[in-house]
Short mmCIF file of C-alpha atoms and ligand atoms in Angstrom, two decimals:
data_model
loop_
_atom_site.label_atom_id
_atom_site.label_comp_id
_atom_site.label_asym_id
_atom_site.label_seq_id
_atom_site.Cartn_x
_atom_site.Cartn_y
_atom_site.Cartn_z
CA MET A 1 -0.29 0.17 0.12
CA MET A 2 1.15 4.20 -0.79
CA LYS A 3 2.06 5.12 1.81
CA MET A 4 0.03 9.22 2.04
CA HIS A 5 3.15 11.55 2.55
CA SER A 6 2.21 13.40 6.46
CA ARG A 7 2.51 16.55 4.51
CA ASP A 8 -0.79 15.73 2.36
CA ALA A 9 -2.90 14.18 4.65
CA ALA A 10 -2.09 17.61 6.83
CA ARG A 11 -3.50 19.34 3.72
CA ALA A 12 -6.42 17.03 3.26
CA ALA A 13 -7.63 17.16 7.07
CA LEU A 14 -7.31 21.05 6.60
CA THR A 15 -9.82 20.88 3.55
CA LEU A 16 -12.20 18.63 5.03
CA LEU A 17 -12.36 20.78 8.36
CA ARG A 18 -13.09 23.91 6.93
CA ALA A 19 -15.82 22.37 4.57
CA LEU A 20 -17.32 21.06 7.26
CA LEU A 21 -16.92 24.62 9.37
CA ARG A 22 -18.46 25.94 6.66
CA ARG A 23 -21.10 23.54 6.91
CA GLN A 24 -20.15 22.10 3.57
CA LEU A 25 -20.57 18.55 2.86
CA HIS A 26 -18.84 18.44 0.16
CA SER A 27 -15.41 19.19 -1.35
CA VAL A 28 -15.15 18.96 -4.99
CA GLY A 29 -12.51 19.24 -7.25
CA ILE A 30 -12.06 19.57 -10.75
CA VAL A 31 -10.02 18.53 -13.60
CA GLY A 32 -10.54 18.81 -17.35
CA ALA A 33 -8.95 16.03 -19.85
CA PRO A 34 -9.32 17.67 -22.98
CA PHE A 35 -7.83 14.26 -25.10
CA SER A 36 -9.35 12.54 -27.53
CA ARG A 37 -6.83 10.10 -29.36
CA GLY A 38 -8.95 6.79 -27.86
CA GLN A 39 -11.51 7.03 -30.42
CA PRO A 40 -11.38 8.87 -34.39
CA ARG A 41 -13.81 11.27 -33.96
CA ASP A 42 -12.60 14.67 -33.44
CA GLY A 43 -14.77 17.04 -30.84
CA VAL A 44 -14.34 15.51 -27.80
CA GLN A 45 -11.18 17.26 -26.87
CA ARG A 46 -14.09 20.21 -26.00
CA GLY A 47 -16.21 17.76 -23.46
CA PRO A 48 -14.45 19.65 -20.50
CA ASP A 49 -15.70 23.49 -21.02
CA VAL A 50 -18.81 22.95 -22.51
CA ILE A 51 -19.80 21.13 -19.45
CA ARG A 52 -18.12 23.76 -16.85
CA GLY A 53 -20.23 26.29 -19.45
CA ALA A 54 -23.05 24.90 -18.64
CA GLY A 55 -22.50 26.14 -14.96
CA LEU A 56 -21.38 23.00 -13.27
CA VAL A 57 -19.15 25.27 -10.76
CA ARG A 58 -21.24 27.46 -9.88
CA LYS A 59 -24.60 25.16 -9.10
CA LEU A 60 -22.01 22.85 -7.13
CA GLU A 61 -21.86 25.92 -5.41
CA GLY A 62 -25.40 26.92 -5.29
CA GLN A 63 -25.64 23.87 -3.44
CA ASP A 64 -23.07 24.54 -1.53
CA CYS A 65 -20.17 22.38 -2.48
CA MET A 66 -16.73 23.85 -1.62
CA VAL A 67 -14.46 23.40 -5.33
CA LYS A 68 -11.53 24.24 -6.25
CA ASP A 69 -11.72 24.07 -10.12
CA TYR A 70 -7.63 22.64 -10.90
CA GLY A 71 -8.03 23.23 -14.64
CA ASN A 72 -7.16 21.87 -17.57
CA LEU A 73 -4.01 19.62 -18.45
CA ILE A 74 -2.34 20.38 -21.50
CA PHE A 75 -1.26 17.23 -23.48
CA GLU A 76 1.94 17.30 -25.88
CA GLU A 77 1.24 15.91 -29.43
CA VAL A 78 3.24 12.78 -30.08
CA SER A 79 4.19 12.37 -33.06
CA ASN A 80 5.11 8.95 -35.24
CA ASP A 81 1.89 7.84 -32.91
CA HIS A 82 1.72 4.69 -35.65
CA PRO A 83 -0.64 1.85 -34.49
CA PHE A 84 1.07 -1.23 -32.13
CA GLY A 85 -0.61 -3.44 -33.72
CA THR A 86 -4.09 -2.86 -34.64
CA THR A 87 -4.08 0.10 -31.14
CA LYS A 88 -4.59 3.84 -32.32
CA GLN A 89 -2.30 6.31 -31.31
CA PRO A 90 -1.08 4.42 -28.11
CA ARG A 91 1.96 6.84 -26.94
CA ALA A 92 -0.18 9.50 -27.03
CA VAL A 93 -2.89 7.42 -24.90
CA GLY A 94 -0.06 6.22 -22.66
CA LEU A 95 1.30 9.61 -21.73
CA ALA A 96 -1.88 11.73 -21.13
CA ASN A 97 -2.95 8.81 -19.58
CA LYS A 98 0.64 8.88 -16.83
CA GLN A 99 -0.58 13.44 -16.42
CA VAL A 100 -4.52 12.62 -15.25
CA ALA A 101 -3.37 9.69 -13.25
CA ASP A 102 -0.58 12.44 -11.46
CA ALA A 103 -3.26 15.04 -11.46
CA VAL A 104 -6.22 12.81 -10.06
CA GLN A 105 -3.98 11.61 -7.38
CA ARG A 106 -2.89 14.73 -6.82
CA VAL A 107 -6.47 16.26 -6.04
CA LYS A 108 -7.09 13.29 -4.06
CA ASN A 109 -4.61 13.90 -1.75
CA ASP A 110 -5.53 17.48 -1.70
CA GLY A 111 -8.45 16.02 0.77
CA TYR A 112 -10.82 16.90 -2.04
CA THR A 113 -13.91 14.31 -4.00
CA CYS A 114 -11.74 14.14 -7.90
CA VAL A 115 -14.26 15.27 -10.78
CA MET A 116 -12.34 14.03 -13.94
CA LEU A 117 -14.09 15.96 -16.71
CA GLY A 118 -13.48 13.43 -20.37
CA GLY A 119 -12.29 13.50 -22.97
CA ASP A 120 -13.18 9.71 -24.13
CA HIS A 121 -12.99 7.37 -22.05
CA SER A 122 -9.39 5.54 -22.64
CA LEU A 123 -8.83 8.44 -19.69
CA ALA A 124 -10.37 6.80 -17.46
CA ILE A 125 -7.13 4.25 -17.36
CA GLY A 126 -5.48 7.09 -15.63
CA SER A 127 -8.37 8.28 -13.49
CA ILE A 128 -8.42 4.86 -12.07
CA HIS A 129 -4.83 4.22 -11.68
CA GLY A 130 -4.64 7.79 -9.82
CA HIS A 131 -7.24 7.14 -7.64
CA ALA A 132 -5.74 3.70 -6.51
CA ALA A 133 -2.55 4.84 -5.86
CA CYS A 134 -4.18 6.92 -3.05
CA ARG A 135 -7.25 4.69 -2.19
CA PRO A 136 -6.02 0.69 -3.30
CA GLU A 137 -9.12 -0.67 -2.28
CA LEU A 138 -11.79 1.29 -4.37
CA SER A 139 -14.15 -0.40 -5.92
CA VAL A 140 -15.45 0.73 -9.54
CA VAL A 141 -19.13 1.27 -10.48
CA TRP A 142 -19.15 1.70 -14.77
CA VAL A 143 -22.29 2.79 -16.19
CA ASP A 144 -21.98 3.08 -20.05
CA ALA A 145 -23.17 1.06 -22.88
CA HIS A 146 -20.22 -0.82 -23.65
CA ALA A 147 -18.33 -2.47 -21.69
CA ASP A 148 -15.09 -0.93 -22.69
CA ILE A 149 -12.83 -4.38 -21.15
CA ASN A 150 -11.62 -5.66 -25.05
CA THR A 151 -8.07 -6.08 -24.74
CA PRO A 152 -5.59 -4.93 -27.33
CA LEU A 153 -6.37 -8.32 -28.86
CA THR A 154 -9.45 -8.40 -29.33
CA SER A 155 -10.03 -4.97 -30.42
CA PRO A 156 -12.06 -5.06 -33.36
CA THR A 157 -11.64 -1.20 -34.04
CA GLY A 158 -8.36 -0.70 -32.68
CA ASN A 159 -9.52 2.49 -29.94
CA ILE A 160 -8.53 2.57 -26.52
CA HIS A 161 -11.22 3.92 -25.38
CA GLY A 162 -13.09 0.54 -25.91
CA GLN A 163 -10.48 -0.56 -24.05
CA PRO A 164 -9.46 0.91 -20.22
CA MET A 165 -11.19 -1.42 -18.10
CA SER A 166 -8.87 -4.39 -19.51
CA TYR A 167 -5.67 -2.60 -18.27
CA LEU A 168 -7.11 -2.07 -14.83
CA ILE A 169 -8.09 -5.55 -13.86
CA HIS A 170 -5.05 -7.72 -12.48
CA GLU A 171 -6.78 -11.02 -14.13
CA LEU A 172 -6.76 -9.61 -17.47
CA HIS A 173 -2.44 -8.75 -16.92
CA ASN A 174 -1.24 -11.66 -18.65
CA LYS A 175 -4.05 -10.88 -21.88
CA ILE A 176 -2.40 -7.36 -21.95
CA PRO A 177 1.02 -7.02 -24.47
CA VAL A 178 3.81 -4.45 -23.61
CA MET A 179 2.44 -1.09 -25.35
CA PRO A 180 5.06 2.57 -25.68
CA ASN A 181 4.48 4.32 -23.12
CA PHE A 182 2.10 2.21 -21.60
CA SER A 183 4.96 0.50 -19.14
CA TRP A 184 3.84 2.61 -15.99
CA ILE A 185 0.67 1.18 -15.81
CA GLN A 186 -0.21 -1.36 -13.23
CA PRO A 187 -3.44 -3.92 -12.38
CA CYS A 188 -5.53 -1.85 -9.46
CA VAL A 189 -9.01 -3.68 -9.52
CA THR A 190 -9.99 -7.13 -8.83
CA ALA A 191 -12.67 -8.35 -11.40
CA LYS A 192 -15.35 -8.96 -7.61
CA ASP A 193 -15.24 -5.01 -7.10
CA ILE A 194 -16.23 -4.02 -10.52
CA VAL A 195 -20.02 -3.07 -11.66
CA TYR A 196 -21.37 -2.55 -14.68
CA ILE A 197 -24.77 -0.64 -15.42
CA GLY A 198 -26.71 0.59 -18.43
CA LEU A 199 -24.85 -2.05 -21.07
CA ARG A 200 -26.22 -3.10 -24.46
CA ASP A 201 -23.50 -2.82 -27.05
CA VAL A 202 -21.24 -5.53 -25.85
CA ASP A 203 -18.71 -7.42 -28.58
CA PRO A 204 -18.82 -11.40 -27.89
CA GLU A 205 -15.12 -10.93 -26.93
CA GLU A 206 -15.75 -9.08 -24.36
CA HIS A 207 -19.16 -10.72 -23.08
CA TYR A 208 -16.88 -13.73 -22.57
CA ILE A 209 -14.67 -11.96 -20.70
CA LEU A 210 -17.27 -10.43 -18.63
CA LYS A 211 -18.37 -13.77 -17.72
CA HIS A 212 -15.02 -15.42 -17.66
CA LEU A 213 -13.92 -13.12 -14.37
CA GLY A 214 -17.24 -13.37 -13.59
CA ILE A 215 -17.78 -9.55 -13.39
CA LYS A 216 -21.18 -8.00 -12.09
CA THR A 217 -23.48 -6.78 -14.70
CA PHE A 218 -26.35 -4.78 -14.74
CA SER A 219 -27.31 -4.51 -18.73
CA MET A 220 -30.81 -2.86 -19.86
CA THR A 221 -32.54 -6.07 -19.23
CA GLU A 222 -31.76 -5.91 -15.83
CA VAL A 223 -32.44 -1.97 -15.36
CA ASP A 224 -36.12 -3.04 -17.41
CA SER A 225 -36.44 -5.76 -15.02
CA LEU A 226 -35.71 -5.14 -11.57
CA GLY A 227 -35.57 -1.17 -11.86
CA ILE A 228 -33.35 1.01 -11.21
CA ALA A 229 -33.78 0.98 -7.44
CA ARG A 230 -32.89 -2.33 -6.70
CA VAL A 231 -30.09 -2.43 -9.28
CA MET A 232 -28.25 0.02 -6.87
CA GLU A 233 -29.44 -1.95 -3.79
CA GLN A 234 -28.13 -4.83 -5.51
CA THR A 235 -24.90 -2.83 -6.99
CA CYS A 236 -23.99 -1.38 -4.02
CA ASP A 237 -24.10 -4.83 -2.00
CA HIS A 238 -21.93 -6.57 -3.92
CA ILE A 239 -19.00 -4.12 -3.63
CA PHE A 240 -19.60 -4.14 0.35
CA SER A 241 -20.03 -7.51 1.01
CA LYS A 242 -17.02 -7.82 2.58
CA ILE A 243 -16.17 -4.13 3.28
CA LYS A 244 -17.53 -0.51 2.62
CA LYS A 245 -15.23 0.03 -0.31
CA PRO A 246 -14.32 3.92 -1.61
CA ILE A 247 -16.25 4.46 -5.53
CA HIS A 248 -14.62 5.01 -8.16
CA LEU A 249 -17.61 6.00 -10.42
CA SER A 250 -16.79 5.90 -14.19
CA TYR A 251 -20.22 7.35 -16.26
CA ASP A 252 -20.13 7.37 -20.10
CA ILE A 253 -22.40 9.99 -21.15
CA ASP A 254 -23.25 7.12 -23.48
CA ALA A 255 -25.41 5.35 -21.02
CA LEU A 256 -28.10 7.43 -21.47
CA ASP A 257 -30.27 7.34 -24.15
CA PRO A 258 -29.05 8.90 -27.31
CA SER A 259 -32.40 11.02 -27.00
CA LEU A 260 -30.64 12.84 -23.38
CA ALA A 261 -27.71 13.01 -24.42
CA PRO A 262 -27.06 13.10 -28.51
CA ALA A 263 -23.67 14.87 -28.86
CA THR A 264 -21.69 11.41 -28.04
CA GLY A 265 -19.12 9.44 -30.49
CA THR A 266 -20.92 6.06 -30.35
CA PRO A 267 -24.48 6.21 -28.85
CA VAL A 268 -26.49 3.35 -29.12
CA ILE A 269 -30.52 3.71 -28.86
CA GLY A 270 -32.22 2.51 -25.91
CA GLY A 271 -30.58 3.92 -22.89
CA LEU A 272 -31.38 5.30 -19.39
CA THR A 273 -33.68 7.44 -18.85
CA TYR A 274 -33.66 10.79 -17.10
CA ARG A 275 -34.49 9.53 -13.89
CA GLU A 276 -32.61 6.64 -14.14
CA GLY A 277 -29.72 8.10 -14.92
CA ILE A 278 -29.71 10.86 -12.05
CA TYR A 279 -30.71 7.87 -9.58
CA ILE A 280 -27.69 6.55 -10.01
CA THR A 281 -26.33 8.96 -8.76
CA GLU A 282 -28.16 10.56 -6.17
CA TYR A 283 -28.04 6.72 -4.77
CA LEU A 284 -24.14 6.33 -4.60
CA CYS A 285 -23.64 9.80 -3.02
CA GLN A 286 -26.24 8.88 -0.14
CA THR A 287 -23.23 5.79 1.13
CA GLY A 288 -21.33 8.69 1.62
CA LEU A 289 -18.42 6.51 -0.42
CA LEU A 290 -17.97 8.49 -3.51
CA SER A 291 -14.14 9.17 -4.13
CA ALA A 292 -13.96 9.98 -7.83
CA ILE A 293 -16.25 10.33 -10.25
CA ASP A 294 -15.21 10.10 -14.51
CA ILE A 295 -17.81 12.47 -17.00
CA VAL A 296 -16.47 11.63 -20.38
CA GLU A 297 -17.67 10.93 -24.20
CA VAL A 298 -19.44 14.18 -24.59
CA ASN A 299 -18.73 15.47 -28.21
CA PRO A 300 -20.74 19.08 -28.82
CA LYS A 301 -18.97 18.68 -32.60
CA LEU A 302 -21.78 16.16 -33.28
CA ALA A 303 -25.10 17.46 -32.18
CA LYS A 304 -26.84 18.13 -34.93
CA ARG A 305 -28.16 21.33 -33.93
CA GLU A 306 -26.60 24.04 -30.66
CA GLU A 307 -29.40 22.74 -28.32
CA GLU A 308 -27.88 18.97 -28.63
CA ALA A 309 -24.99 20.00 -27.20
CA GLN A 310 -26.43 22.05 -24.24
CA LEU A 311 -28.58 19.59 -24.12
CA THR A 312 -25.96 16.93 -23.80
CA ALA A 313 -23.82 18.74 -21.21
CA SER A 314 -26.18 19.89 -19.25
CA VAL A 315 -27.57 16.54 -18.22
CA ALA A 316 -23.62 16.11 -17.70
CA VAL A 317 -24.03 18.59 -14.87
CA ASP A 318 -26.90 17.38 -13.69
CA LEU A 319 -24.78 13.98 -12.82
CA VAL A 320 -22.40 15.44 -11.08
CA LEU A 321 -24.74 18.04 -9.23
CA GLY A 322 -26.57 14.02 -8.29
CA CYS A 323 -23.44 12.79 -7.34
CA PHE A 324 -22.64 15.62 -4.45
CA GLY A 325 -26.64 16.18 -2.69
CA ARG A 326 -28.62 17.60 -4.98
CA VAL A 327 -31.74 15.68 -4.45
CA ARG A 328 -35.22 16.09 -6.08
CA GLU A 329 -37.35 16.68 -3.27
CA GLY A 330 -35.58 19.59 -2.28
CA SER A 331 -33.38 20.79 0.53
CA HIS A 332 -32.78 24.33 2.51
CA ARG A 333 -30.09 25.13 5.23
CA ALA A 334 -30.22 23.67 8.62
CA ASP A 335 -30.52 27.08 10.38
CA TYR A 336 -33.34 28.54 7.63
CA LYS A 337 -36.30 29.92 9.76
CA ILE A 338 -39.57 31.34 7.67
CA PRO A 339 -39.22 34.60 8.18
CA GLU A 340 -41.80 36.50 10.46
CA PRO A 341 -43.96 40.09 9.39
MN1 MN B 401 -17.14 4.22 -22.34
#
């Protein structure tokens, strides 16, 4: 287990104390990762700024969160990034994810719940890796239309945003080739500590991997048959079966139905409703164990009209708000009094 530097521990304690003194329940650290090389469509690198543009920080502060925006990471261009086998742009993806891992680790050491705004879903490699460096016992809730668990050798497209989980799972370690700029990555999650929600477009090789490793999945069929409330109960029963673990929520906007989140690279019909999507965040929030969140694959350039881009970004904001205490019944300050005439 990595030892937390005593200065980091002190800083984290101070952040928490400050939040408590101001009656702020949540302290949120935001990292933007404007990166698109894990997939072929231009525009997803604008995700962090369109999500901020939809009022993310102001709305979080409006619900009494203490927010620190760490800004956007700056990724260098990588030249001669030819494919490794069929895997595309491995050097750029490996390098960017190292930066994301370092940034997430810093945000966690500063005492915040980390919100990583993508960018494409390849960035979950760095986000989960950096989170696990501080919280090695973490569990992962992966909300997505896709399983993103192809290995470089099973991937039908060679796009790394369809592969991030494969690099992180201990049980798949011996199936992963050594790729340029990927040598820093160590598996940090066990198959039993992962839950998928929202699946509806899974490759045969991925389906084999999910079944072979016994990973808990709630496809859209289970969401339909159980209802989202029982899906979330069973999700938490599964990840908390032995001890209460910090949760890494990796939320791909394409988990939601394309009618709600049209501005994304690989939309699949038949997704989560707005209410189901929000319920996931509300439920995980009230566990008190949400420790890091990814919001990825918002691509404003793929919107047919400006309203589609705005709708997708505002839904993304609502997901984050749900993670930090927004409840639909409404809320009020503890010291509120009705004014008297
Ligand atoms: Mn995904």
